[in-house]
Amino acid sequence: MSNSEGRFAPYRNALTAISRRTGTSLSSLLVSFAILHELTAIVPIVGIFYTARSLGAGERVVNAVALDRDGSIDDQSWVNTRLKSWVDEGEQWAGRVGRRYGVFGFKKGELVDQTQASQLSGKLAGDVANAVLAYGAVKALLPVRIGLSLYFSPIFSRVVVEPIRLGGLRLLGRRPKSM
């Protein structure tokens, strides 16, 4: 490393400038971004799951994406490949969450052997398909989620994170440092 500030210095400088411009500490901004990023994942997953459940759309959409077609060049496009990988990831995620919490038609704590795993990877039905659809939609919304999290981080930091941090410091009998 020839640069004495390190290779992350430009990023650190940019983040410090943003922190000064928004009037919040850098750590508070990072915590705000992390919280908002998770909220922008959890809220849509729940909303999309229940919407797909009430409309019966999960099964139709997931099976349309997951069906093997004739193998033509159009079916091997990046979009189709990505959608199929999201369906596979979503199916695994739904199985893990379903067995851990006893949802999506799985029994809580149920162990899966190889025969059950091969049966699960067939036609997805019911709540599992709705969960897979919600998972894939939230994955597709990642750029929007990041943008929203970045945009609202300063406001969330000032309104929620900073008051909690300052309250915690007062509770511990410490004086908050100024920026």
N, CA, C and O of each residue as an XYZ file, in Angstrom:
716
protein
N       0.827     -1.181      0.000
C       0.000      0.000      0.000
C       0.872      1.245      0.000
O       1.475      1.590      1.017
N       0.936      1.901     -1.111
C       1.756      3.095     -1.201
C       1.042      4.307     -0.618
O       1.687      5.244     -0.150
N      -0.269      4.291     -0.646
C      -1.046      5.407     -0.118
C      -1.117      5.296      1.404
O      -1.540      4.270      1.937
N      -0.698      6.365      2.106
C      -0.653      6.306      3.567
C      -2.049      6.268      4.194
O      -2.201      5.789      5.318
N      -3.073      6.765      3.488
C      -4.431      6.761      4.037
C      -5.143      5.430      3.830
O      -6.163      5.175      4.470
N      -4.639      4.601      2.973
C      -5.268      3.321      2.696
C      -6.150      3.387      1.466
O      -6.489      4.469      0.987
N      -6.510      2.244      0.970
C      -7.273      2.229     -0.277
C      -8.749      2.562     -0.072
O      -9.458      2.823     -1.044
N      -9.223      2.559      1.173
C     -10.614      2.895      1.438
C     -10.798      4.363      1.818
O     -11.904      4.787      2.152
N      -9.733      5.121      1.767
C      -9.789      6.536      2.143
C     -10.825      7.324      1.333
O     -11.554      8.120      1.925
N     -10.928      7.144      0.016
C     -11.947      7.911     -0.717
C     -13.365      7.610     -0.229
O     -14.202      8.510     -0.160
N     -13.636      6.352      0.109
C     -14.964      5.981      0.594
C     -15.218      6.590      1.976
O     -16.297      7.110      2.259
N     -14.193      6.509      2.820
C     -14.313      7.071      4.159
C     -14.558      8.580      4.075
O     -15.392      9.123      4.799
N     -13.823      9.249      3.186
C     -13.990     10.691      3.025
C     -15.390     11.036      2.511
O     -16.007     11.994      2.977
N     -15.883     10.259      1.560
C     -17.226     10.510      1.019
C     -18.293     10.283      2.091
O     -19.236     11.065      2.206
N     -18.144      9.227      2.862
C     -19.111      8.952      3.931
C     -19.053     10.013      5.025
O     -20.084     10.396      5.577
N     -17.861     10.484      5.334
C     -17.728     11.549      6.331
C     -18.391     12.826      5.839
O     -19.038     13.529      6.614
N     -18.235     13.129      4.558
C     -18.885     14.316      3.985
C     -20.406     14.185      4.053
O     -21.100     15.151      4.372
N     -20.918     13.007      3.759
C     -22.362     12.773      3.846
C     -22.825     12.931      5.294
O     -23.878     13.510      5.563
N     -22.032     12.414      6.208
C     -22.372     12.526      7.627
C     -22.442     13.991      8.055
O     -23.374     14.392      8.751
N     -21.470     14.776      7.644
C     -21.484     16.205      7.993
C     -22.664     16.916      7.346
O     -23.332     17.731      7.982
N     -22.918     16.605      6.081
C     -23.995     17.273      5.346
C     -25.363     16.956      5.937
O     -26.233     17.826      5.978
N     -25.565     15.729      6.394
C     -26.869     15.339      6.942
C     -27.006     15.641      8.419
O     -28.113     15.614      8.957
N     -25.894     15.930      9.086
C     -25.952     16.274     10.497
C     -26.120     15.087     11.427
O     -26.617     15.240     12.542
N     -25.719     13.924     10.991
C     -25.793     12.731     11.839
C     -24.437     12.043     11.848
O     -23.646     12.210     10.920
N     -24.171     11.278     12.884
C     -22.893     10.576     12.962
C     -22.856      9.438     11.949
O     -23.887      8.885     11.568
N     -21.647      9.107     11.528
C     -21.473      8.056     10.521
C     -21.980      6.712     11.036
O     -22.622      5.967     10.295
N     -21.700      6.398     12.286
C     -22.165      5.117     12.833
C     -23.691      5.055     12.850
O     -24.282      4.008     12.586
N     -24.313      6.176     13.159
C     -25.774      6.231     13.166
C     -26.338      6.041     11.756
O     -27.358      5.377     11.572
N     -25.671      6.625     10.771
C     -26.106      6.434      9.378
C     -26.000      4.973      8.954
O     -26.894      4.446      8.292
N     -24.908      4.322      9.336
C     -24.722      2.915      8.962
C     -25.761      2.013      9.632
O     -26.303      1.103      9.004
N     -26.029      2.273     10.896
C     -27.051      1.496     11.609
C     -28.416      1.745     10.970
O     -29.199      0.812     10.790
N     -28.699      2.996     10.629
C     -29.980      3.330      9.985
C     -30.122      2.594      8.659
O     -31.177      2.033      8.364
N     -29.053      2.599      7.857
C     -29.105      1.897      6.580
C     -29.370      0.409      6.784
O     -30.193     -0.177      6.081
N     -28.682     -0.197      7.735
C     -28.862     -1.638      7.977
C     -30.291     -1.954      8.405
O     -30.885     -2.920      7.925
N     -30.840     -1.148      9.299
C     -32.212     -1.389      9.770
C     -33.202     -1.213      8.622
O     -34.085     -2.048      8.426
N     -33.054     -0.124      7.864
C     -33.972      0.126      6.750
C     -33.845     -0.942      5.670
O     -34.841     -1.344      5.068
N     -32.625     -1.399      5.427
C     -32.420     -2.440      4.414
C     -33.155     -3.725      4.808
O     -33.764     -4.381      3.963
N     -33.094     -4.074      6.078
C     -33.809     -5.272      6.533
C     -35.325     -5.064      6.516
O     -36.075     -5.963      6.135
N     -35.770     -3.878      6.929
C     -37.211     -3.601      6.894
C     -37.759     -3.635      5.464
O     -38.879     -4.093      5.233
N     -36.959     -3.147      4.506
C     -37.420     -3.167      3.117
C     -37.370     -4.573      2.530
O     -37.797     -4.776      1.393
N     -36.868     -5.531      3.268
C     -36.947     -6.928      2.844
C     -38.105     -7.634      3.538
O     -38.859     -8.368      2.899
N     -38.247     -7.416      4.839
C     -39.253     -8.146      5.620
C     -40.670     -7.708      5.254
O     -41.542     -8.549      5.038
N     -40.899     -6.416      5.184
C     -42.249     -5.917      4.894
C     -42.744     -6.401      3.523
O     -43.869     -6.894      3.436
N     -41.946     -6.281      2.443
C     -42.430     -6.794      1.155
C     -42.617     -8.314      1.127
O     -43.539     -8.810      0.479
N     -41.755     -9.052      1.822
C     -41.936    -10.518      1.820
C     -43.292    -10.871      2.406
O     -44.025    -11.684      1.841
N     -43.625    -10.266      3.529
C     -44.914    -10.553      4.170
C     -46.063    -10.079      3.274
O     -47.031    -10.810      3.062
N     -45.953     -8.861      2.753
C     -47.016     -8.316      1.898
C     -47.225     -9.119      0.626
O     -48.360     -9.428      0.265
N     -46.146     -9.455     -0.049
C     -46.253    -10.222     -1.296
C     -46.759    -11.627     -1.011
O     -47.559    -12.161     -1.779
N     -46.303    -12.237      0.088
C     -46.764    -13.578      0.436
C     -48.279    -13.601      0.612
O     -48.959    -14.442      0.024
N     -48.812    -12.680      1.422
C     -50.251    -12.697      1.682
C     -51.063    -12.247      0.467
O     -52.188    -12.708      0.273
N     -50.511    -11.364     -0.343
C     -51.193    -10.978     -1.586
C     -51.253    -12.163     -2.546
O     -52.303    -12.446     -3.123
N     -50.132    -12.850     -2.713
C     -50.105    -14.026     -3.591
C     -51.014    -15.122     -3.057
O     -51.655    -15.839     -3.826
N     -51.066    -15.248     -1.744
C     -51.931    -16.258     -1.125
C     -53.399    -15.951     -1.396
O     -54.170    -16.850     -1.732
N     -53.789    -14.683     -1.253
C     -55.197    -14.341     -1.458
C     -55.595    -14.397     -2.934
O     -56.751    -14.673     -3.256
N     -54.645    -14.137     -3.825
C     -54.947    -14.190     -5.260
C     -54.688    -15.562     -5.878
O     -55.106    -15.823     -7.006
N     -54.003    -16.437     -5.145
C     -53.645    -17.742     -5.688
C     -52.623    -17.647     -6.797
O     -52.601    -18.482     -7.701
N     -51.774    -16.631     -6.734
C     -50.844    -16.369     -7.824
C     -49.515    -17.095     -7.674
O     -48.839    -17.335     -8.674
N     -49.123    -17.449     -6.466
C     -47.811    -18.036     -6.235
C     -47.555    -19.283     -7.041
O     -46.524    -19.415     -7.701
N     -48.499    -20.194     -6.982
C     -48.341    -21.473     -7.685
C     -48.209    -21.278     -9.190
O     -47.343    -21.877     -9.827
N     -49.077    -20.432     -9.758
C     -49.038    -20.211    -11.212
C     -47.738    -19.557    -11.662
O     -47.128    -19.983    -12.643
N     -47.321    -18.530    -10.951
C     -46.115    -17.799    -11.359
C     -44.876    -18.669    -11.191
O     -44.060    -18.762    -12.109
N     -44.724    -19.301    -10.046
C     -43.532    -20.106     -9.787
C     -43.447    -21.281    -10.744
O     -42.373    -21.575    -11.269
N     -44.559    -21.954    -10.977
C     -44.523    -23.086    -11.899
C     -44.279    -22.642    -13.331
O     -43.671    -23.387    -14.100
N     -44.730    -21.455    -13.717
C     -44.448    -20.942    -15.068
C     -42.959    -20.657    -15.227
O     -42.395    -20.890    -16.296
N     -42.329    -20.162    -14.192
C     -40.893    -19.862    -14.260
C     -40.078    -21.148    -14.173
O     -39.076    -21.294    -14.874
N     -40.494    -22.072    -13.328
C     -39.706    -23.266    -13.055
C     -39.846    -24.356    -14.107
O     -39.011    -25.258    -14.174
N     -40.892    -24.289    -14.934
C     -41.090    -25.346    -15.919
C     -39.936    -25.400    -16.904
O     -39.476    -24.369    -17.395
N     -39.474    -26.611    -17.187
C     -38.456    -26.777    -18.218
C     -39.137    -26.703    -19.573
O     -40.099    -27.417    -19.855
N     -38.610    -25.824    -20.393
C     -39.190    -25.682    -21.728
C     -38.385    -26.504    -22.711
O     -37.740    -27.478    -22.322
N     -38.410    -26.134    -23.957
C     -37.755    -26.944    -24.984
C     -36.246    -26.740    -25.047
O     -35.591    -27.368    -25.879
N     -35.672    -25.892    -24.204
C     -34.231    -25.693    -24.180
C     -33.730    -24.782    -25.288
O     -32.540    -24.795    -25.602
N     -34.608    -23.997    -25.885
C     -34.187    -23.102    -26.953
C     -33.298    -21.995    -26.401
O     -33.158    -21.842    -25.188
N     -32.709    -21.239    -27.293
C     -31.798    -20.173    -26.901
C     -32.523    -19.136    -26.047
O     -31.942    -18.617    -25.094
N     -33.780    -18.824    -26.368
C     -34.535    -17.837    -25.602
C     -34.708    -18.263    -24.143
O     -34.722    -17.423    -23.243
N     -34.839    -19.582    -23.915
C     -35.033    -20.076    -22.564
C     -33.745    -20.053    -21.747
O     -33.786    -20.189    -20.525
N     -32.607    -19.882    -22.406
C     -31.331    -19.879    -21.705
C     -30.797    -18.462    -21.510
O     -29.607    -18.276    -21.256
N     -31.662    -17.476    -21.628
C     -31.238    -16.097    -21.444
C     -30.872    -15.859    -19.986
O     -31.204    -16.655    -19.108
N     -30.180    -14.747    -19.743
C     -29.762    -14.406    -18.392
C     -30.965    -14.258    -17.475
O     -30.928    -14.710    -16.331
N     -32.032    -13.629    -17.961
C     -33.220    -13.396    -17.139
C     -33.847    -14.726    -16.726
O     -34.162    -14.922    -15.552
N     -34.031    -15.638    -17.678
C     -34.635    -16.936    -17.347
C     -33.750    -17.729    -16.394
O     -34.245    -18.375    -15.471
N     -32.443    -17.678    -16.621
C     -31.523    -18.380    -15.728
C     -31.584    -17.804    -14.326
O     -31.601    -18.548    -13.345
N     -31.616    -16.475    -14.226
C     -31.681    -15.817    -12.920
C     -32.994    -16.151    -12.215
O     -32.997    -16.457    -11.023
N     -34.114    -16.092    -12.949
C     -35.415    -16.400    -12.353
C     -35.453    -17.834    -11.824
O     -35.961    -18.086    -10.732
N     -34.917    -18.762    -12.600
C     -34.905    -20.158    -12.154
C     -34.020    -20.338    -10.927
O     -34.351    -21.115    -10.031
N     -32.891    -19.622    -10.879
C     -32.039    -19.751     -9.693
C     -32.736    -19.155     -8.469
O     -32.582    -19.675     -7.364
N     -33.502    -18.069     -8.647
C     -34.245    -17.495     -7.532
C     -35.335    -18.447     -7.058
O     -35.609    -18.532     -5.861
N     -35.953    -19.156     -7.982
C     -36.970    -20.146     -7.592
C     -36.313    -21.256     -6.773
O     -36.857    -21.682     -5.754
N     -35.143    -21.728     -7.217
C     -34.449    -22.777     -6.465
C     -34.023    -22.283     -5.085
O     -34.214    -22.978     -4.087
N     -33.445    -21.082     -5.028
C     -33.051    -20.508     -3.731
C     -34.269    -20.301     -2.839
O     -34.230    -20.586     -1.642
N     -35.344    -19.805     -3.429
C     -36.567    -19.570     -2.661
C     -37.162    -20.854     -2.123
O     -37.681    -20.884     -1.007
N     -37.090    -21.909     -2.905
C     -37.600    -23.201     -2.449
C     -36.781    -23.700     -1.257
O     -37.344    -24.202     -0.284
N     -35.463    -23.562     -1.329
C     -34.609    -23.973     -0.209
C     -34.872    -23.100      1.018
O     -34.938    -23.601      2.141
N     -35.023    -21.778      0.793
C     -35.307    -20.858      1.896
C     -36.643    -21.193      2.554
O     -36.740    -21.239      3.780
N     -37.667    -21.426      1.744
C     -38.995    -21.759      2.282
C     -38.934    -23.059      3.083
O     -39.588    -23.178      4.120
N     -38.161    -24.026      2.615
C     -38.011    -25.278      3.355
C     -37.324    -25.077      4.692
O     -37.749    -25.631      5.705
N     -36.244    -24.271      4.696
C     -35.535    -24.006      5.956
C     -36.415    -23.261      6.948
O     -36.505    -23.641      8.115
N     -37.065    -22.199      6.482
C     -37.919    -21.398      7.359
C     -39.126    -22.223      7.807
O     -39.522    -22.172      8.971
N     -39.705    -22.980      6.879
C     -40.871    -23.792      7.197
C     -40.583    -24.834      8.252
O     -41.384    -25.037      9.164
N     -39.438    -25.501      8.136
C     -39.089    -26.518      9.129
C     -38.654    -25.895     10.450
O     -38.848    -26.490     11.510
N     -38.072    -24.712     10.394
C     -37.619    -24.079     11.634
C     -38.786    -23.547     12.460
O     -38.796    -23.686     13.683
N     -39.772    -22.935     11.793
C     -40.875    -22.297     12.510
C     -42.212    -23.022     12.380
O     -43.201    -22.606     12.984
N     -42.253    -24.095     11.602
C     -43.496    -24.837     11.456
C     -44.522    -24.121     10.599
O     -45.711    -24.143     10.916
N     -44.087    -23.484      9.518
C     -44.985    -22.773      8.611
C     -44.871    -23.347      7.213
O     -44.027    -24.207      6.957
N     -45.719    -22.874      6.302
C     -45.750    -23.302      4.892
C     -46.066    -24.788      4.747
O     -45.678    -25.406      3.756
N     -46.755    -25.359      5.706
C     -47.133    -26.764      5.618
C     -46.079    -27.728      6.134
O     -46.253    -28.940      6.004
N     -45.004    -27.240      6.708
C     -43.965    -28.091      7.280
C     -44.222    -28.237      8.775
O     -44.842    -27.380      9.403
N     -43.730    -29.342      9.328
C     -43.809    -29.532     10.768
C     -42.555    -28.946     11.398
O     -41.460    -29.072     10.851
N     -42.719    -28.308     12.544
C     -41.603    -27.663     13.222
C     -40.555    -28.700     13.626
O     -40.875    -29.718     14.239
N     -39.296    -28.421     13.270
C     -38.191    -29.293     13.627
C     -38.075    -30.547     12.791
O     -37.246    -31.407     13.086
N     -38.882    -30.672     11.756
C     -38.872    -31.861     10.913
C     -37.555    -31.963     10.151
O     -37.098    -30.989      9.553
N     -36.952    -33.146     10.176
C     -35.732    -33.382      9.412
C     -36.111    -33.923      8.042
O     -37.095    -34.648      7.899
N     -35.323    -33.566      7.041
C     -35.618    -33.989      5.675
C     -34.556    -34.974      5.229
O     -33.361    -34.678      5.267
N     -35.004    -36.159      4.802
C     -34.052    -37.098      4.225
C     -34.042    -36.927      2.704
O     -34.764    -36.080      2.179
N     -33.257    -37.697      2.005
C     -33.089    -37.536      0.561
C     -34.373    -37.790     -0.220
O     -34.615    -37.115     -1.221
N     -35.199    -38.734      0.200
C     -36.428    -39.015     -0.539
C     -37.392    -37.845     -0.426
O     -38.048    -37.487     -1.404
N     -37.486    -37.244      0.763
C     -38.362    -36.082      0.921
C     -37.822    -34.891      0.142
O     -38.599    -34.120     -0.421
N     -36.505    -34.727      0.100
C     -35.918    -33.599     -0.622
C     -36.205    -33.700     -2.106
O     -36.455    -32.684     -2.755
N     -36.174    -34.907     -2.659
C     -36.464    -35.059     -4.086
C     -37.941    -34.813     -4.371
O     -38.286    -34.340     -5.453
N     -38.821    -35.127     -3.416
C     -40.243    -34.857     -3.605
C     -40.539    -33.366     -3.521
O     -41.452    -32.883     -4.190
N     -39.782    -32.628     -2.711
C     -39.997    -31.187     -2.566
C     -39.623    -30.430     -3.828
O     -40.230    -29.400     -4.120
N     -38.652    -30.903     -4.581
C     -38.186    -30.147     -5.727
C     -39.066    -30.331     -6.957
O     -38.710    -29.855     -8.035
N     -40.186    -30.995     -6.829
C     -41.122    -31.138     -7.933
C     -41.984    -29.906     -8.071
O     -41.500    -28.778     -7.979
N     -43.258    -30.131     -8.291
C     -44.201    -29.010     -8.443
C     -44.402    -28.327     -7.104
O     -44.754    -28.969     -6.114
N     -44.177    -27.019     -7.079
C     -44.360    -26.261     -5.845
C     -45.822    -25.885     -5.697
O     -46.460    -25.444     -6.653
N     -46.345    -26.060     -4.505
C     -47.770    -25.808     -4.307
C     -48.016    -24.988     -3.065
O     -47.208    -24.956     -2.137
N     -49.160    -24.325     -3.076
C     -49.678    -23.644     -1.896
C     -48.769    -22.582     -1.329
O     -48.211    -21.761     -2.058
N     -48.627    -22.610      0.000
C     -47.863    -21.589      0.706
C     -46.381    -21.605      0.347
O     -45.731    -20.561      0.380
N     -45.839    -22.765      0.007
C     -44.432    -22.824     -0.401
C     -44.241    -22.007     -1.682
O     -43.277    -21.250     -1.794
N     -45.145    -22.155     -2.636
C     -45.052    -21.390     -3.884
C     -45.228    -19.898     -3.626
O     -44.551    -19.080     -4.249
N     -46.119    -19.539     -2.725
C     -46.296    -18.128     -2.378
C     -45.038    -17.565     -1.722
O     -44.646    -16.431     -2.000
N     -44.404    -18.352     -0.853
C     -43.164    -17.923     -0.205
C     -42.040    -17.786     -1.231
O     -41.240    -16.853     -1.154
N     -41.977    -18.698     -2.175
C     -40.955    -18.628     -3.226
C     -41.177    -17.391     -4.087
O     -40.218    -16.705     -4.441
N     -42.418    -17.101     -4.426
C     -42.726    -15.898     -5.206
C     -42.324    -14.643     -4.433
O     -41.722    -13.735     -5.008
N     -42.643    -14.578     -3.156
C     -42.280    -13.421     -2.341
C     -40.764    -13.272     -2.249
O     -40.243    -12.161     -2.347
N     -40.059    -14.375     -2.064
C     -38.599    -14.361     -1.987
C     -38.001    -13.835     -3.288
O     -37.133    -12.962     -3.265
N     -38.458    -14.357     -4.411
C     -37.942    -13.920     -5.709
C     -38.240    -12.460     -5.987
O     -37.396    -11.746     -6.529
N     -39.432    -12.009     -5.623
C     -39.793    -10.609     -5.851
C     -38.919     -9.678     -5.013
O     -38.499     -8.624     -5.491
N     -38.643    -10.061     -3.770
C     -37.794     -9.226     -2.922
C     -36.358     -9.220     -3.451
O     -35.681     -8.195     -3.380
N     -35.892    -10.343     -3.975
C     -34.568    -10.376     -4.604
C     -34.532     -9.445     -5.813
O     -33.547     -8.737     -6.020
N     -35.592     -9.441     -6.606
C     -35.647     -8.582     -7.797
C     -35.725     -7.106     -7.419
O     -35.278     -6.247     -8.179
N     -36.285     -6.810     -6.259
C     -36.427     -5.423     -5.803
C     -35.185     -4.899     -5.084
O     -35.222     -3.797     -4.537
N     -34.097     -5.649     -5.070
C     -32.895     -5.243     -4.340
C     -32.399     -3.847     -4.711
O     -32.088     -3.078     -3.802
N     -32.305     -3.474     -5.983
C     -31.841     -2.106     -6.287
C     -32.773     -1.030     -5.728
O     -32.309      0.013     -5.267
N     -34.063     -1.273     -5.765
C     -35.023     -0.319     -5.214
C     -34.868     -0.244     -3.703
O     -34.904      0.844     -3.126
N     -34.695     -1.396     -3.057
C     -34.529     -1.436     -1.602
C     -33.288     -0.675     -1.167
O     -33.320      0.057     -0.178
N     -32.198     -0.843     -1.900
C     -30.955     -0.138     -1.557
C     -31.145      1.364     -1.722
O     -30.725      2.142     -0.866
N     -31.779      1.775     -2.824
C     -32.025      3.197     -3.049
C     -32.881      3.813     -1.962
O     -32.569      4.892     -1.459
N     -33.961      3.135     -1.597
C     -34.827      3.643     -0.526
C     -34.088      3.709      0.810
O     -34.240      4.667      1.566
N     -33.297      2.694      1.088
C     -32.547      2.673      2.343
C     -31.540      3.815      2.393
O     -31.385      4.462      3.429
N     -30.859      4.065      1.287
C     -29.902      5.171      1.245
C     -30.606      6.517      1.397
O     -30.126      7.398      2.110
N     -31.729      6.668      0.734
C     -32.450      7.939      0.754
C     -32.994      8.267      2.140
O     -32.901      9.406      2.598
N     -33.558      7.270      2.799
C     -34.204      7.512      4.087
C     -33.277      7.338      5.301
O     -33.703      7.606      6.425
N     -32.040      6.903      5.112
C     -31.123      6.699      6.236
C     -30.887      7.955      7.071
O     -30.953      7.865      8.297
N     -30.613      9.126      6.481
C     -30.394     10.309      7.328
C     -31.617     10.676      8.175
O     -31.481     11.014      9.351
N     -32.790     10.610      7.587
C     -34.015     10.942      8.323
C     -34.243      9.929      9.446
O     -34.523     10.310     10.582
N     -34.125      8.653      9.129
C     -34.328      7.592     10.118
C     -33.302      7.715     11.238
O     -33.608      7.478     12.406
N     -32.084      8.087     10.865
C     -31.035      8.258     11.858
C     -31.380      9.373     12.842
O     -31.248      9.199     14.053
N     -31.826     10.525     12.316
C     -32.156     11.657     13.190
C     -33.394     11.390     14.042
O     -33.444     11.795     15.203
N     -34.391     10.712     13.477
C     -35.667     10.548     14.163
C     -35.689      9.330     15.093
O     -36.335      9.368     16.140
N     -34.995      8.260     14.724
C     -35.096      7.019     15.496
C     -33.777      6.631     16.161
O     -33.728      6.460     17.379
N     -32.715      6.490     15.381
C     -31.474      5.917     15.901
C     -30.783      6.861     16.887
O     -30.388      6.432     17.971
N     -30.634      8.122     16.532
C     -29.954      9.069     17.423
C     -30.668      9.225     18.768
O     -29.999      9.192     19.801
N     -31.995      9.392     18.806
C     -32.647      9.478     20.130
C     -32.444      8.223     20.984
O     -32.292      8.320     22.202
N     -32.441      7.066     20.360
C     -32.205      5.827     21.116
C     -30.763      5.796     21.623
O     -30.518      5.429     22.773
N     -29.806      6.181     20.770
C     -28.393      6.212     21.175
C     -28.183      7.192     22.324
O     -27.527      6.867     23.313
N     -28.741      8.386     22.187
C     -28.573      9.394     23.236
C     -29.255      8.969     24.539
O     -28.722      9.206     25.623
N     -30.412      8.351     24.438
C     -31.087      7.835     25.627
C     -30.277      6.754     26.314
O     -30.213      6.707     27.543
N     -29.663      5.894     25.534
C     -28.811      4.845     26.091
C     -27.591      5.419     26.783
O     -27.188      4.944     27.845
N     -26.998      6.451     26.174
C     -25.840      7.087     26.805
C     -26.241      7.766     28.118
O     -25.520      7.672     29.111
N     -27.387      8.448     28.123
C     -27.852      9.092     29.347
C     -28.142      8.063     30.430
O     -27.864      8.291     31.607
N     -28.705      6.924     30.020
C     -29.008      5.852     30.964
C     -27.727      5.320     31.602
O     -27.715      4.971     32.782
N     -26.664      5.261     30.830
C     -25.378      4.781     31.339
C     -24.584      5.874     32.049
O     -23.515      5.609     32.599
N     -25.104      7.099     32.039
C     -24.431      8.198     32.725
C     -23.266      8.770     31.962
O     -22.363      9.353     32.563
N     -23.260      8.617     30.650
C     -22.179      9.155     29.828
C     -22.665     10.363     29.060
O     -23.852     10.497     28.766
N     -21.744     11.226     28.746
C     -22.081     12.406     27.955
C     -21.843     12.063     26.487
O     -20.800     11.508     26.141
N     -22.802     12.389     25.626
C     -22.602     12.126     24.199
C     -21.524     13.024     23.620
O     -21.404     14.196     23.979
N     -20.732     12.442     22.707
C     -19.709     13.215     22.022
C     -20.348     14.019     20.919
O     -21.304     13.570     20.287
N     -19.840     15.179     20.690
C     -20.351     15.968     19.561
C     -19.697     15.454     18.287
O     -18.613     14.870     18.308
N     -20.387     15.690     17.184
C     -19.863     15.233     15.906
C     -18.652     16.034     15.589
O     -18.030     15.826     14.547
